[in-house]
Amino acid sequence: MSAPGTLQFCIRLLRRQLLLAVRRPIEISNPLVFFAMVVALFPLGLGPALENLAGFAAGTLWIIALLSNLLTSDAVFRSDFEDGSLEQLLLSPQPLYLSVLAYIGAHWLMTGLLLALASPVFALLLNLPGQALGTLVMSLLLGTAVLSLLGGIGAALTVGLKRGGMLTSLLILPLYMPVLIFGSAAVQGAVSGIPAGPYLAILAAMLCLAIALAPLAIAAGLRISIDA
Amino acid sequence: MSAPGTLQFCIRLLRRQLLLAVRRPIEISNPLVFFAMVVALFPLGLGPALENLAGFAAGTLWIIALLSNLLTSDAVFRSDFEDGSLEQLLLSPQPLYLSVLAYIGAHWLMTGLLLALASPVFALLLNLPGQALGTLVMSLLLGTAVLSLLGGIGAALTVGLKRGGMLTSLLILPLYMPVLIFGSAAVQGAVSGIPAGPYLAILAAMLCLAIALAPLAIAAGLRISIDA
Amino acid sequence: MSGDPASSPLLASQSLCLIRGGRELFRELSFEVYAGQLWQIEGLNGAGKTSLIRILCGLSRFGFEGEVVCNSPLLYLGHQPAVKALLTPRENLSWHVSGDGLHSNTQIESALARVGLSGYEDVPCHTLSAGQHRRVNLARLFLSEAALWLLDEPFAAIDKEGVDELQTLLTAHVKAGGAVVMTSHQALQVNCDVRFLNLGAGVAA
Amino acid sequence: MSGDPASSPLLASQSLCLIRGGRELFRELSFEVYAGQLWQIEGLNGAGKTSLIRILCGLSRFGFEGEVVCNSPLLYLGHQPAVKALLTPRENLSWHVSGDGLHSNTQIESALARVGLSGYEDVPCHTLSAGQHRRVNLARLFLSEAALWLLDEPFAAIDKEGVDELQTLLTAHVKAGGAVVMTSHQALQVNCDVRFLNLGAGVAA
Amino acid sequence: MFVRRIARCIIAVAMWPIFHKFGSPPWLYAISGAILRWMLPVTLILLVIGAVWGLMFSPADFRQGNSYRIMYIHVPAAVVALAGYYVMALAGAINLIWRMKMADVAMKAAAPVGAAFTFLALFSGAVWGKPTWGAWWVWDARVTSMLILLFLYLGVVALYEAFDNKEAAGKACAVLSLVGMVNIPIIYKSVDWWYSLHQPASIKLTGESTIDPSMLYPLLLMIAAFYALFTCCLLLNMRVELLRRESRTHWVGSLAKRECSDVL
Ligand code: HEM
Ligand SMILES: Nc1ncnc2c1ncn2[C@@H]1O[C@H](COP(=O)(O)OP(=O)(O)OP(=O)(O)O)[C@@H](O)[C@H]1O
Ligand SMILES: Nc1ncnc2c1ncn2[C@@H]1O[C@H](COP(=O)(O)OP(=O)(O)OP(=O)(O)O)[C@@H](O)[C@H]1O
Ligand SMILES: [Mg+2]
Ligand SMILES: [Mg+2]
């Protein structure tokens, strides 16, 4: 036995989380399928009139990405809490800040990244103009990472509660809103020909802030939850 | 001790489920809060298209009702599965068909009924014309009951799986679609002055069909899940 | 196999075979449980005790061969306590999902007192300790009128005094004409005949 | 309290008091755990054993009075096994979240063999039986290099042979200069001194 | 429960010999092999004739030019995709009612095949839509219901994968596909209504009645070919599944030995 370095430990954690997701292939494709289905719901509910859909496509896609992040981020720590792994993580000599980043990173890879990469297909379904596709992908890449980090805070705070399912959404939806506003504004801008750079820069700034602060909040939340 | 009648047993189950929900007040208000937040998200995400909102209010409200049903129906049997209560329910001498109806009934009372009663407020937020409010409430009352029954099928089939969270949505979203179409069509009709009677009648017919068949599927699903 | 041949057995299993994960857990397992008998299923961890009990009570229906006939109302207590964490012990018992009886308040209180939970009747179960949580479930034994009890490790997490009390109850139940099939990793100390079903060897003795 | 006064204690608690749900569980509990000691916390269900262990290892930080000083890396095994159902035993051990060591494959295999799981290294843990599931967690004892072990009912769901094996391990650990603080409802059969901490009476003896 | 038992008794008595055989994996393996031996060439021939006829010898459409020829892929795929769901649901029902393991195999095998055909219909439709409608995708009633059908198929596939106990998985999928079967007519009806309400103008350029015989005959041929193709895929998939399930049994062992010695 030898003591693992911190980086090595984080990579192991990341691999573990990814493998857990891969063990149930359905978990990976699910955010995508959910995305596809809600994309299909919108025309069903709103009527198929094509010209209206295109105008709504940018915002709609962002709202769906947000919802599908919301639905999955609740589970980031839950199973680890229930089987006692979380206790062991908190007792670990490794820095919790980085372990938490590994958890969130895995979550983002399985949801945000996949969603962003698949989003052009859905964008075409909703007739989003082609010139906005690049901005859509970029804004989703940056934005979903922020969402995952914020969602982790909600998940950490509620993981100790008996039935926290929807409490998480209540806690983190308000935090999500700025991301939604800038993300959809970027895409909407690209649709109407406004350069999306500034919006994307703001999203990137948010991401930096979130990476710096959210793990602290998550770590504190976990320590509190384990004691509840 | 005396053997309880079936009806008495179901009423006890219903009370038990309702009390469980009431013990965490957050559970009751959550669908409502979720509804409120997504109502707020829409203008944020769709931004400039705001003036179009009124035209889309009917469909939007229905989509949100559907999503908030979807999010909660996953949990109908989960906690009972995890603590072993479901095994005991399946071994009970009482008819499973009716017990299942009690579970679904409690779920509907806590989500669908509350949503339907609160929906006029949200409708006003989205500028839905006043003459459609009655139809909105009626269609939600009928429609969410169907949704709860269908959602129960998905919940029963996935309750035994380790991480079924989003699988449920994949299974039942396609089944939800007819309800969404008729529900939003009813409201849209009422907005444009078309009598909503036939749509509501169809929703009622769906409800009858669902009450007759869904508990059978749910019962079968539970028996399978407990054995997985 | 012994037992009173005049009466029909409460539970009969015929040539049960089970293969799980490529390992044969038991084969040609036939036995009959008559009123007045106490059976202890023995075996190391992973021998198939839980799997067998779930087959006997009818929860497992796929993946095994053979047949089980059960002629009596049964009470099954499994690994999981079937106790709702948000409800109080009193509510848990009076609204139990098993729906096998309607118990008065005094009955429930005396059952809870018997398992050492008097004073805890009205606190939410999630504030109970691990052993107390399981005791809420065990209280059902004091309320049940089923003749056949299928118990999967009923002594888990229970302290010594609780185990003694339970063993007295099991003896009384068997003497009163009931039957018990149970698993446990502890040796039973009851003053009645115990029949063993050893899964390690795959034979009923 | 006894112990070698020359060396500093691995774990020291000073006048711990805990009140939960309006009941005083323990009061003015002071004791010191030195290398080479085996402590068994005793008490009926609900006496506060789990609460005490969680305070000692630092998971509970609010709601009690007194102080705990821990001078050694510790290994805590709680009620829940911290075993991921979707991973295999091998993966569970080599990627354990506790991050206290990097174990080679042979080390892991021998640890799994010691807890009777050879042949099960590569099946998902959710197909294991209750006892086997807990044994995966116990395998960490064979890998750990921590001097201080805090074990909450390590024998739960383990069969007799497994309990014997574990007791041998605990003795060896203590003799090699480690220390163990554990709870159990069974009387220990180890050939070393056992110190008792009886929570029923609220006194350390 | 009672009805099911009676139905099972009646059918079992009447059809015992056939059922008994269908319940036997080696028999099913052998018979499916025999069927495939002539079915595969027939499928191939039908496909080639239909494709050559439709793509090269039938006249170009006066409005759509040559792009309409995608029809020879699109329409058969759509037709078969729909039929496939009923095959799957029927197999599921047989599995639930008569506990026939081979029906389970059939259902498990049908789901991915059906999903593939649905996807083919959607994809070819999208490719066709680009020149005809000017958009890859239009929320037309037919198109939407086809998308929902794809989700139904995917749900069955996903549910099956999610279960560890494959026997339970089969039953669960059977329940799901039966629920879906009740729902498919409702879905179609509802989407049709929705369409007629919100869609002002008809989009489809050609209807069944207006189709010219010179286009119709190759189309019918292609539909027949796709049905045969579906059957082949289903049987092949079933054989794979059979071998996997029965991999421990004697007959598969001896089969493997024979195949190996054939190869060597
Ligand atoms: C993704 C897009 C599309 C999908 C999902 C789709 C789906 C379908 C479906 C489900 C059918 C019914 C098969 C049956 O009768 O059972 C069908 C038939 C047909 N489709 Fe499409 N379709 C798509 C695009 C198109 C396009 C772009 C055209 C040409 C303009 C087209 C022309 C036809 C024709 C001519 C038929 C057969 C005649 C009929 O039954 O009405 N489809 N399609
Ligand atoms: N969250 C809580 N809120 C209030 N009281 C609690 C809470 N958790 C535990 N208790 C009380 O604390 C007491 C001690 O619980 P603890 O789990 O420490 O007991 P224990 O000695 O481990 O018992 P067991 O042998 O059953 O495991 C119990 O009486 C319980 O009712
Ligand atoms: N879902 C499953 N898939 C495959 N194998 C399984 C599954 N569940 C249990 N097994 C295997 O069946 C065997 C018996 O399990 P079972 O739970 O019946 O054991 P047990 O005798 O109750 O053990 P314990 O004393 O640990 O509770 C174990 O070896 C286990 O690996
Ligand atoms: Mg067991
Ligand atoms: Mg304890």
mmCIF file of N, CA and C in Angstrom, chain B residues 23 30 45 58 78-79 89 94 121 136 142 151 161 166 176 187:
data_model
loop_
_atom_site.group_PDB
_atom_site.id
_atom_site.type_symbol
_atom_site.label_atom_id
_atom_site.label_comp_id
_atom_site.label_asym_id
_atom_site.label_seq_id
_atom_site.Cartn_x
_atom_site.Cartn_y
_atom_site.Cartn_z
ATOM 1 N N ARG B 23 -46.326 15.469 6.440
ATOM 2 C CA ARG B 23 -45.218 15.552 7.397
ATOM 3 C C ARG B 23 -44.079 16.396 6.855
ATOM 4 N N ASN B 30 -44.272 21.871 -3.072
ATOM 5 C CA ASN B 30 -43.238 21.807 -4.087
ATOM 6 C C ASN B 30 -43.733 21.815 -5.523
ATOM 7 N N GLY B 45 -36.509 32.922 -20.330
ATOM 8 C CA GLY B 45 -35.821 32.218 -21.394
ATOM 9 C C GLY B 45 -36.246 32.691 -22.765
ATOM 10 N N ALA B 58 -51.818 28.685 -22.841
ATOM 11 C CA ALA B 58 -52.524 27.416 -22.631
ATOM 12 C C ALA B 58 -51.557 26.249 -22.699
ATOM 13 N N ARG B 78 -41.251 4.588 -4.518
ATOM 14 C CA ARG B 78 -39.842 4.357 -4.238
ATOM 15 C C ARG B 78 -39.551 4.191 -2.753
ATOM 16 N N SER B 79 -40.076 5.091 -1.921
ATOM 17 C CA SER B 79 -39.692 4.977 -0.506
ATOM 18 C C SER B 79 -40.286 3.702 0.080
ATOM 19 N N LEU B 89 -47.020 -4.920 1.286
ATOM 20 C CA LEU B 89 -48.258 -4.616 0.550
ATOM 21 C C LEU B 89 -48.586 -5.748 -0.405
ATOM 22 N N GLN B 94 -55.351 -8.010 1.037
ATOM 23 C CA GLN B 94 -56.237 -7.050 0.368
ATOM 24 C C GLN B 94 -55.963 -7.011 -1.129
ATOM 25 N N VAL B 121 -54.205 31.270 -10.916
ATOM 26 C CA VAL B 121 -53.239 32.312 -10.564
ATOM 27 C C VAL B 121 -52.122 32.374 -11.611
ATOM 28 N N LEU B 136 -59.506 25.564 -18.218
ATOM 29 C CA LEU B 136 -58.167 25.189 -17.760
ATOM 30 C C LEU B 136 -58.248 24.321 -16.513
ATOM 31 N N LEU B 142 -59.093 16.688 -14.802
ATOM 32 C CA LEU B 142 -59.227 15.384 -15.461
ATOM 33 C C LEU B 142 -57.865 14.877 -15.925
ATOM 34 N N GLY B 151 -48.277 7.725 -14.910
ATOM 35 C CA GLY B 151 -46.990 7.854 -14.238
ATOM 36 C C GLY B 151 -46.766 6.706 -13.267
ATOM 37 N N LEU B 161 -35.280 -0.858 -9.807
ATOM 38 C CA LEU B 161 -33.982 -0.643 -10.427
ATOM 39 C C LEU B 161 -33.127 0.244 -9.550
ATOM 40 N N MET B 166 -34.415 8.730 -14.257
ATOM 41 C CA MET B 166 -34.866 9.314 -15.503
ATOM 42 C C MET B 166 -35.453 8.291 -16.452
ATOM 43 N N TYR B 176 -47.895 10.177 -22.032
ATOM 44 C CA TYR B 176 -48.495 11.439 -21.603
ATOM 45 C C TYR B 176 -48.998 12.274 -22.775
ATOM 46 N N VAL B 187 -57.986 24.018 -23.768
ATOM 47 C CA VAL B 187 -57.794 25.383 -23.290
ATOM 48 C C VAL B 187 -57.654 26.337 -24.475
#
